Structure formats: structure tokens, C-alpha cells
XYZ file of C-alpha atoms in Angstrom:
220
model
C 84.971 127.976 57.866
C 84.416 131.745 58.440
C 85.343 133.988 55.900
C 88.227 135.566 58.509
C 89.603 132.701 59.115
C 89.761 131.457 55.150
C 91.287 134.328 54.453
C 93.782 134.129 57.494
C 94.375 130.171 56.384
C 94.896 131.235 52.493
C 97.299 134.086 53.556
C 98.963 131.121 55.694
C 98.885 129.202 52.543
C 100.494 131.353 50.270
C 103.338 132.696 52.640
C 104.211 128.478 53.194
C 104.024 127.656 49.571
C 106.382 130.440 48.253
C 108.871 130.274 51.235
C 109.146 126.158 50.575
C 109.379 127.133 46.844
C 111.777 129.280 47.425
C 113.878 128.264 49.924
C 113.370 124.237 49.668
C 114.320 122.347 53.049
C 115.630 125.022 54.778
C 112.940 127.296 54.332
C 110.331 124.179 55.514
C 113.069 123.998 58.832
C 112.214 127.774 58.915
C 108.683 127.281 58.920
C 108.087 124.746 61.173
C 110.989 126.339 63.558
C 108.452 129.744 63.275
C 105.583 127.693 64.592
C 106.719 125.922 67.561
C 107.295 129.328 69.137
C 104.403 131.491 68.210
C 102.295 128.935 66.685
C 101.942 129.879 62.957
C 101.503 129.244 60.332
C 101.385 126.069 61.782
C 103.120 122.319 61.148
C 100.366 121.262 58.646
C 100.343 123.649 56.066
C 104.398 123.425 55.787
C 104.761 119.549 55.975
C 101.480 119.014 53.886
C 103.305 121.083 50.927
C 106.432 120.112 51.561
C 104.753 116.306 50.960
C 103.250 117.771 47.352
C 106.618 118.693 46.457
C 108.280 115.379 47.302
C 104.734 113.762 44.867
C 106.234 116.128 42.080
C 109.944 114.754 43.023
C 111.209 118.649 43.900
C 112.417 117.497 47.047
C 112.752 113.970 49.181
C 110.458 112.340 51.811
C 113.800 112.034 53.970
C 114.676 115.526 53.335
C 111.286 116.967 54.025
C 111.380 114.884 57.722
C 114.755 116.125 58.720
C 113.729 119.589 57.849
C 110.865 119.667 59.445
C 111.960 117.732 62.709
C 115.271 119.880 63.034
C 112.955 122.701 63.055
C 110.351 121.567 65.264
C 112.823 120.993 67.729
C 115.246 123.890 67.289
C 112.098 125.760 68.028
C 110.663 124.075 70.678
C 114.074 124.586 72.442
C 113.773 128.326 72.290
C 110.182 128.177 73.630
C 111.679 126.731 76.664
C 114.392 128.416 76.864
C 112.038 131.385 77.332
C 109.644 129.652 79.612
C 112.876 128.402 81.565
C 114.773 131.457 82.005
C 112.246 134.411 81.573
C 110.426 136.404 84.291
C 107.404 135.156 85.124
C 106.046 138.625 84.728
C 107.328 138.724 81.432
C 105.234 135.740 80.492
C 102.262 136.479 82.120
C 102.201 139.735 80.471
C 102.966 139.114 76.767
C 102.568 135.033 76.524
C 99.304 135.545 74.666
C 101.138 137.266 72.130
C 103.444 133.864 71.440
C 100.455 131.394 71.934
C 101.613 130.602 75.513
C 98.687 132.177 77.492
C 98.855 131.650 81.487
C 96.067 129.775 81.182
C 97.898 127.270 78.659
C 100.321 126.976 81.284
C 98.797 125.896 84.149
C 97.098 123.532 82.153
C 100.241 122.354 80.640
C 101.747 121.931 84.179
C 98.921 120.426 85.528
C 99.524 117.342 82.868
C 103.343 117.242 83.837
C 102.320 116.702 87.279
C 99.642 114.193 86.280
C 100.934 112.244 83.326
C 104.891 112.733 83.486
C 107.222 113.900 80.669
C 105.334 111.826 78.438
C 102.991 114.402 78.071
C 105.466 116.247 75.662
C 105.525 113.328 73.592
C 101.812 113.555 72.977
C 101.862 117.141 73.058
C 103.529 117.188 69.419
C 101.007 115.596 67.855
C 97.789 118.647 69.048
C 97.684 121.533 66.876
C 98.218 125.073 67.915
C 98.350 124.365 71.559
C 101.372 122.233 71.180
C 103.466 125.293 71.567
C 102.130 125.857 75.047
C 103.608 123.048 76.345
C 107.421 123.892 75.782
C 107.492 126.892 77.240
C 105.413 125.059 80.189
C 107.772 122.631 80.700
C 110.432 125.601 80.773
C 108.866 127.312 83.858
C 108.584 123.854 85.206
C 112.251 123.508 84.772
C 111.986 120.199 83.381
C 115.257 119.006 82.838
C 116.039 120.027 79.011
C 117.542 116.548 77.876
C 114.704 114.914 79.102
C 112.552 117.471 77.449
C 113.785 117.347 74.297
C 114.112 113.550 74.084
C 110.192 113.958 74.817
C 110.153 116.086 72.074
C 111.946 114.649 69.460
C 110.260 111.219 69.812
C 106.875 113.225 69.283
C 108.184 115.778 66.596
C 109.020 112.709 64.734
C 106.072 111.085 64.714
C 103.980 113.846 64.103
C 106.291 115.284 61.344
C 106.491 112.166 59.567
C 102.870 111.457 59.253
C 102.130 115.005 57.819
C 104.797 114.473 54.929
C 103.317 111.039 54.105
C 100.325 112.465 54.301
C 101.152 115.408 51.832
C 102.623 112.834 49.559
C 99.887 110.552 49.109
C 96.893 113.241 48.546
C 99.810 115.404 46.502
C 97.785 114.899 43.337
C 94.834 116.898 44.960
C 97.002 119.385 46.729
C 94.313 122.168 45.255
C 91.264 120.628 46.852
C 93.259 119.525 49.706
C 94.730 123.034 50.876
C 90.858 124.482 50.977
C 90.409 121.898 53.930
C 93.345 122.183 55.975
C 90.675 122.744 59.044
C 90.119 118.652 59.130
C 93.522 118.511 60.378
C 92.511 120.284 63.218
C 89.583 118.375 63.821
C 91.936 115.533 64.032
C 93.395 117.400 66.801
C 90.650 118.145 68.535
C 90.014 114.634 68.508
C 93.102 113.607 70.458
C 92.564 116.180 72.852
C 88.686 114.875 73.994
C 90.285 111.051 74.030
C 93.174 111.965 76.428
C 90.970 114.063 78.858
C 88.282 110.978 78.780
C 91.210 109.005 79.606
C 92.359 111.581 82.023
C 88.990 111.360 83.762
C 89.154 107.679 83.970
C 92.509 107.655 85.333
C 91.226 109.892 88.014
C 88.094 108.038 89.111
C 90.118 105.146 88.898
C 92.827 106.532 91.453
C 90.548 107.954 93.754
C 88.533 104.952 94.330
C 91.985 103.355 95.070
C 92.932 106.221 97.252
C 89.466 105.371 99.310
C 89.395 102.052 99.407
C 93.412 102.582 100.661
C 91.652 104.854 103.523
C 89.050 102.380 104.427
C 92.110 99.549 104.706
C 93.426 101.987 107.029
C 91.109 103.234 109.465
C 89.912 99.289 109.563
C 90.140 97.155 113.015
C 92.652 94.728 113.620
């Protein structure tokens, strides 16, 4: 990790730990909700530190998961509303400030068209770029209730996993907080798997279309 990135991470860790220390469950929901809208401080830092607090018996595992999921779903709903009701020009001009760059939105929209609304579930497991998908869902005018259901399922899995992991490594928090970039690596690995799967599916569909085209032109 480069020095600038490490410095930013240290600041985010300090913010996350202080907010959760002083506000408890409300702090978890607040941090996760903000992360769902602008991608920082991210879900990893707050939930892993929250798990550390569970390890120390300051908070409960169920409590931090409920707070995290509520914050994530509310934040994602705000991002969805911005994508749906804000003007296209406004999003294109200022989207980068909230991690909703036009390129990310187009990519997410392409995923919706190719893989359906289930994309929302998987997108909740991808660090950083997860923030772009609710905006794209709003721009694409996906049914809000469908979006809400998919986002909730994905958030429950992701937030629960981070909370449980934080509790499990609670005794090693001081060491772990300096290596949280590995969580991002895991997200990148998931993304690579999805891309490969998408390519395989595209090739298979192209072959099927080609076979169907041949069958249509074949003489009776």
C-alpha cells in the first residue's frame, strides 16, 4: 500500500472507530449509510471494528448486523432515488464526486440488461464499486421494490459476513486494521470471477444464436 493510500486509510480508521465508540449502533448505521451513497469510509472498516466491539462484549452481533443492514439499505435507497429523480446532466456532471461516474453507470446498466435484477444482490458484495449500482438502478428505472428486495438480500450476506469476521479476529484488531486492503482484493477476485462467467455465458449464447440462425436457413 502506497503512503498516500495508507494515510487515507488511517484517517478513515480513526473516524470509523471514534464514531462507533461514541454512537454505538447508531454510528454503525450512519457510517454504512454514508458509504452506500458516497462509497467512503466503506463497509469494511465500520463492520470489522463493530465486530471487534462484539468480541469485547460492548455490542452484540445481531445488533451490529441489524444496524449495518439498515444503514446500507437506507443509503442505497437514497442513491437509487438520486439516480431516478435527478437529471441525467446533473449525474453526468457531478457523479464522480459520489462514485457514480458515467462509465460506472453504463457498465452497471449493461449488467442489468445482461444478467437481470439479480445483479443488485452480487453488487452489494463488491467494495467501492457497489456504490454505483443503486444510482444505475435508479437511472434505469428498475422497480424500487424489486431493487429493495435484491439490495436487502445482498446487504444481509455482506454485512453479516463482515460482522462475523470482525468478531472472529477481534483479538487481532490492531494487526488487521493495517491490512484491510485485502478485503478489497477479495472484492476484485469476485469481480474477476463474474467477468469470466459473463464471457463464458456470452460465448455460449453466441454459439446458440449461430446454431439457431443456421437452422433457420437450412433447406427443408
